[in-house]
Protein backbone atom coordinates (compact mmCIF):
# COMPACT_ATOMS: atom_id res chain seq x y z
CA UNK A 1 0.00 0.00 0.00
CA UNK A 2 2.84 2.36 0.86
CA UNK A 3 4.60 1.76 -2.48
CA UNK A 4 1.40 2.49 -4.39
CA UNK A 5 0.96 5.74 -2.42
CA UNK A 6 4.55 6.72 -3.22
CA UNK A 7 3.93 6.12 -6.92
CA UNK A 8 0.73 8.16 -6.87
CA UNK A 9 2.40 11.05 -5.01
CA UNK A 10 5.51 10.80 -7.17
CA UNK A 11 7.80 10.93 -4.18
CA UNK A 12 9.34 8.45 -1.79
CA UNK A 13 8.72 10.31 1.48
CA UNK A 14 5.08 10.33 2.54
CA UNK A 15 5.49 11.59 6.13
CA UNK A 16 4.52 15.14 5.20
CA UNK A 17 1.11 13.87 4.00
CA UNK A 18 0.22 11.76 7.05
CA UNK A 19 -3.23 12.61 8.37
CA UNK A 20 -4.16 14.74 5.35
CA UNK A 21 -6.97 14.11 2.90
CA UNK A 22 -5.39 15.00 -0.44
CA UNK A 23 -5.74 14.05 -4.09
CA UNK A 24 -2.54 12.03 -4.48
CA UNK A 25 -2.76 12.07 -8.27
CA UNK A 26 -2.84 15.89 -8.33
CA UNK A 27 0.33 16.01 -6.22
CA UNK A 28 1.84 13.32 -8.45
CA UNK A 29 1.25 15.47 -11.55
CA UNK A 30 2.98 18.41 -9.87
CA UNK A 31 5.93 16.24 -8.80
CA UNK A 32 6.15 14.77 -12.31
CA UNK A 33 6.78 18.27 -13.71
CA UNK A 34 9.47 19.11 -11.14
CA UNK A 35 12.88 19.15 -12.83
CA UNK A 36 16.34 20.36 -11.98
CA UNK A 37 19.75 19.27 -10.74
CA UNK A 38 18.52 19.10 -7.13
CA UNK A 39 15.72 16.65 -8.05
CA UNK A 40 16.83 13.01 -7.88
CA UNK A 41 14.47 10.21 -8.88
CA UNK A 42 14.37 6.51 -8.13
CA UNK A 43 11.69 4.42 -9.91
CA UNK A 44 10.11 7.68 -11.12
CA UNK A 45 9.71 8.93 -7.52
CA UNK A 46 11.51 11.95 -6.10
CA UNK A 47 13.90 10.91 -3.33
CA UNK A 48 15.42 13.00 -0.56
CA UNK A 49 19.07 13.74 -1.32
CA UNK A 50 19.74 15.63 1.90
CA UNK A 51 19.66 14.51 5.49
CA UNK A 52 16.63 13.26 7.37
CA UNK A 53 13.91 15.89 7.71
CA UNK A 54 13.43 17.30 11.18
CA UNK A 55 10.03 17.01 12.87
CA UNK A 56 9.62 20.77 12.51
CA UNK A 57 10.29 20.61 8.75
CA UNK A 58 7.79 17.75 8.32
CA UNK A 59 5.16 19.74 10.24
CA UNK A 60 5.88 22.88 8.19
CA UNK A 61 5.42 20.94 4.96
CA UNK A 62 2.26 19.26 6.30
CA UNK A 63 0.71 22.67 7.06
CA UNK A 64 1.72 23.90 3.61
CA UNK A 65 0.16 20.83 1.95
CA UNK A 66 -3.00 21.17 4.05
CA UNK A 67 -3.46 24.72 2.79
CA UNK A 68 -2.66 23.87 -0.85
CA UNK A 69 -4.01 20.39 -1.45
CA UNK A 70 -6.46 19.21 1.22
CA UNK A 71 -9.77 18.04 -0.20
CA UNK A 72 -12.96 19.42 1.36
CA UNK A 73 -14.43 17.27 4.14
CA UNK A 74 -17.77 16.79 2.36
CA UNK A 75 -15.87 15.33 -0.62
CA UNK A 76 -13.74 12.81 1.28
CA UNK A 77 -16.59 11.88 3.62
CA UNK A 78 -18.74 10.93 0.60
CA UNK A 79 -16.17 8.44 -0.72
CA UNK A 80 -17.35 4.85 -0.20
CA UNK A 81 -14.72 2.15 -0.47
CA UNK A 82 -15.82 -1.29 -1.64
CA UNK A 83 -15.93 -3.89 1.08
CA UNK A 84 -13.51 -6.74 0.34
CA UNK A 85 -14.72 -10.34 0.16
CA UNK A 86 -14.45 -12.47 3.26
CA UNK A 87 -10.83 -13.66 3.24
CA UNK A 88 -11.84 -17.20 4.30
CA UNK A 89 -14.25 -17.51 1.37
CA UNK A 90 -11.57 -16.19 -0.97
CA UNK A 91 -9.05 -18.66 0.47
CA UNK A 92 -11.48 -21.56 -0.09
CA UNK A 93 -12.00 -20.45 -3.71
CA UNK A 94 -8.25 -20.30 -4.27
CA UNK A 95 -7.78 -23.78 -2.75
CA UNK A 96 -10.47 -25.19 -5.04
CA UNK A 97 -8.85 -23.47 -8.01
CA UNK A 98 -5.50 -24.93 -6.99
CA UNK A 99 -7.00 -28.46 -6.86
CA UNK A 100 -8.39 -28.03 -10.39
CA UNK A 101 -5.04 -26.77 -11.65
CA UNK A 102 -3.20 -29.67 -9.97
CA UNK A 103 -5.57 -32.16 -11.67
CA UNK A 104 -5.05 -30.43 -15.01
CA UNK A 105 -1.28 -30.59 -14.51
CA UNK A 106 -1.47 -34.31 -13.69
CA UNK A 107 -3.45 -34.89 -16.90
CA UNK A 108 -0.89 -33.00 -18.99
CA UNK A 109 2.02 -34.89 -17.37
CA UNK A 110 0.25 -38.21 -18.08
CA UNK A 111 -0.32 -37.24 -21.72
CA UNK A 112 3.34 -36.26 -22.12
CA UNK A 113 4.44 -39.56 -20.55
CA UNK A 114 2.18 -41.47 -22.96
CA UNK A 115 3.63 -39.60 -25.94
CA UNK A 116 7.19 -40.24 -24.75
CA UNK A 117 6.41 -43.93 -24.26
CA UNK A 118 4.94 -44.15 -27.77
CA UNK A 119 8.02 -42.43 -29.22
CA UNK A 120 10.39 -44.79 -27.40
CA UNK A 121 8.41 -47.81 -28.69
CA UNK A 122 8.58 -46.35 -32.20
CA UNK A 123 12.36 -46.07 -31.92
CA UNK A 124 12.66 -49.68 -30.80
CA UNK A 125 10.42 -51.00 -33.59
CA UNK A 126 11.60 -48.47 -36.17
CA UNK A 127 8.06 -47.31 -37.00
CA UNK A 128 6.44 -43.89 -36.93
CA UNK A 129 2.93 -43.21 -35.64
CA UNK A 130 1.02 -39.97 -36.07
CA UNK A 131 0.66 -37.91 -32.89
CA UNK A 132 -2.57 -36.40 -31.60
Tab-separated table of C-alpha atoms in Angstrom:
chain	number	residue	atom	x	y	z
A	1	UNK	CA	0.000	0.000	0.000
A	2	UNK	CA	2.844	2.356	0.856
A	3	UNK	CA	4.597	1.757	-2.478
A	4	UNK	CA	1.395	2.493	-4.385
A	5	UNK	CA	0.964	5.741	-2.418
A	6	UNK	CA	4.551	6.722	-3.220
A	7	UNK	CA	3.932	6.117	-6.924
A	8	UNK	CA	0.728	8.156	-6.871
A	9	UNK	CA	2.402	11.045	-5.012
A	10	UNK	CA	5.513	10.801	-7.174
A	11	UNK	CA	7.802	10.933	-4.175
A	12	UNK	CA	9.336	8.451	-1.786
A	13	UNK	CA	8.725	10.307	1.476
A	14	UNK	CA	5.078	10.333	2.538
A	15	UNK	CA	5.492	11.588	6.132
A	16	UNK	CA	4.516	15.138	5.201
A	17	UNK	CA	1.111	13.869	3.998
A	18	UNK	CA	0.220	11.756	7.054
A	19	UNK	CA	-3.228	12.611	8.369
A	20	UNK	CA	-4.159	14.744	5.354
A	21	UNK	CA	-6.972	14.108	2.897
A	22	UNK	CA	-5.394	14.998	-0.438
A	23	UNK	CA	-5.737	14.054	-4.088
A	24	UNK	CA	-2.538	12.034	-4.479
A	25	UNK	CA	-2.762	12.065	-8.273
A	26	UNK	CA	-2.840	15.886	-8.335
A	27	UNK	CA	0.328	16.006	-6.224
A	28	UNK	CA	1.837	13.316	-8.453
A	29	UNK	CA	1.252	15.469	-11.545
A	30	UNK	CA	2.984	18.412	-9.872
A	31	UNK	CA	5.928	16.239	-8.801
A	32	UNK	CA	6.154	14.770	-12.305
A	33	UNK	CA	6.780	18.267	-13.712
A	34	UNK	CA	9.474	19.111	-11.144
A	35	UNK	CA	12.882	19.149	-12.825
A	36	UNK	CA	16.345	20.360	-11.978
A	37	UNK	CA	19.747	19.270	-10.742
A	38	UNK	CA	18.517	19.099	-7.128
A	39	UNK	CA	15.724	16.649	-8.055
A	40	UNK	CA	16.825	13.011	-7.875
A	41	UNK	CA	14.473	10.206	-8.884
A	42	UNK	CA	14.366	6.508	-8.130
A	43	UNK	CA	11.693	4.416	-9.906
A	44	UNK	CA	10.114	7.684	-11.118
A	45	UNK	CA	9.710	8.926	-7.522
A	46	UNK	CA	11.514	11.950	-6.101
A	47	UNK	CA	13.900	10.907	-3.329
A	48	UNK	CA	15.421	13.000	-0.561
A	49	UNK	CA	19.072	13.743	-1.317
A	50	UNK	CA	19.742	15.631	1.899
A	51	UNK	CA	19.657	14.512	5.492
A	52	UNK	CA	16.634	13.258	7.367
A	53	UNK	CA	13.911	15.889	7.708
A	54	UNK	CA	13.425	17.299	11.182
A	55	UNK	CA	10.031	17.011	12.869
A	56	UNK	CA	9.622	20.775	12.506
A	57	UNK	CA	10.289	20.606	8.751
A	58	UNK	CA	7.790	17.754	8.318
A	59	UNK	CA	5.157	19.743	10.242
A	60	UNK	CA	5.875	22.876	8.193
A	61	UNK	CA	5.415	20.936	4.963
A	62	UNK	CA	2.261	19.264	6.295
A	63	UNK	CA	0.709	22.670	7.056
A	64	UNK	CA	1.718	23.900	3.610
A	65	UNK	CA	0.163	20.834	1.951
A	66	UNK	CA	-3.001	21.165	4.047
A	67	UNK	CA	-3.464	24.724	2.790
A	68	UNK	CA	-2.656	23.872	-0.845
A	69	UNK	CA	-4.013	20.387	-1.454
A	70	UNK	CA	-6.456	19.214	1.221
A	71	UNK	CA	-9.772	18.038	-0.196
A	72	UNK	CA	-12.960	19.420	1.360
A	73	UNK	CA	-14.431	17.269	4.137
A	74	UNK	CA	-17.768	16.786	2.364
A	75	UNK	CA	-15.868	15.331	-0.615
A	76	UNK	CA	-13.741	12.812	1.281
A	77	UNK	CA	-16.592	11.879	3.620
A	78	UNK	CA	-18.739	10.931	0.604
A	79	UNK	CA	-16.171	8.435	-0.716
A	80	UNK	CA	-17.351	4.854	-0.199
A	81	UNK	CA	-14.716	2.154	-0.467
A	82	UNK	CA	-15.822	-1.291	-1.640
A	83	UNK	CA	-15.930	-3.892	1.083
A	84	UNK	CA	-13.514	-6.744	0.340
A	85	UNK	CA	-14.717	-10.338	0.161
A	86	UNK	CA	-14.454	-12.467	3.263
A	87	UNK	CA	-10.825	-13.665	3.243
A	88	UNK	CA	-11.844	-17.195	4.303
A	89	UNK	CA	-14.245	-17.513	1.366
A	90	UNK	CA	-11.566	-16.185	-0.971
A	91	UNK	CA	-9.051	-18.658	0.466
A	92	UNK	CA	-11.485	-21.560	-0.094
A	93	UNK	CA	-11.999	-20.445	-3.707
A	94	UNK	CA	-8.249	-20.303	-4.269
A	95	UNK	CA	-7.783	-23.778	-2.747
A	96	UNK	CA	-10.472	-25.194	-5.044
A	97	UNK	CA	-8.855	-23.470	-8.015
A	98	UNK	CA	-5.498	-24.929	-6.989
A	99	UNK	CA	-6.999	-28.460	-6.857
A	100	UNK	CA	-8.394	-28.034	-10.387
A	101	UNK	CA	-5.038	-26.774	-11.652
A	102	UNK	CA	-3.203	-29.668	-9.971
A	103	UNK	CA	-5.570	-32.159	-11.667
A	104	UNK	CA	-5.053	-30.432	-15.012
A	105	UNK	CA	-1.280	-30.586	-14.511
A	106	UNK	CA	-1.465	-34.312	-13.690
A	107	UNK	CA	-3.453	-34.887	-16.900
A	108	UNK	CA	-0.885	-33.002	-18.988
A	109	UNK	CA	2.017	-34.886	-17.374
A	110	UNK	CA	0.253	-38.209	-18.079
A	111	UNK	CA	-0.318	-37.239	-21.721
A	112	UNK	CA	3.341	-36.260	-22.117
A	113	UNK	CA	4.440	-39.562	-20.548
A	114	UNK	CA	2.179	-41.475	-22.964
A	115	UNK	CA	3.632	-39.601	-25.944
A	116	UNK	CA	7.190	-40.239	-24.748
A	117	UNK	CA	6.413	-43.926	-24.261
A	118	UNK	CA	4.943	-44.152	-27.771
A	119	UNK	CA	8.017	-42.432	-29.216
A	120	UNK	CA	10.391	-44.787	-27.403
A	121	UNK	CA	8.414	-47.807	-28.690
A	122	UNK	CA	8.580	-46.349	-32.202
A	123	UNK	CA	12.362	-46.070	-31.921
A	124	UNK	CA	12.659	-49.676	-30.796
A	125	UNK	CA	10.419	-51.003	-33.593
A	126	UNK	CA	11.600	-48.473	-36.170
A	127	UNK	CA	8.064	-47.306	-36.999
A	128	UNK	CA	6.439	-43.892	-36.935
A	129	UNK	CA	2.935	-43.213	-35.638
A	130	UNK	CA	1.022	-39.969	-36.073
A	131	UNK	CA	0.655	-37.915	-32.886
A	132	UNK	CA	-2.572	-36.401	-31.600
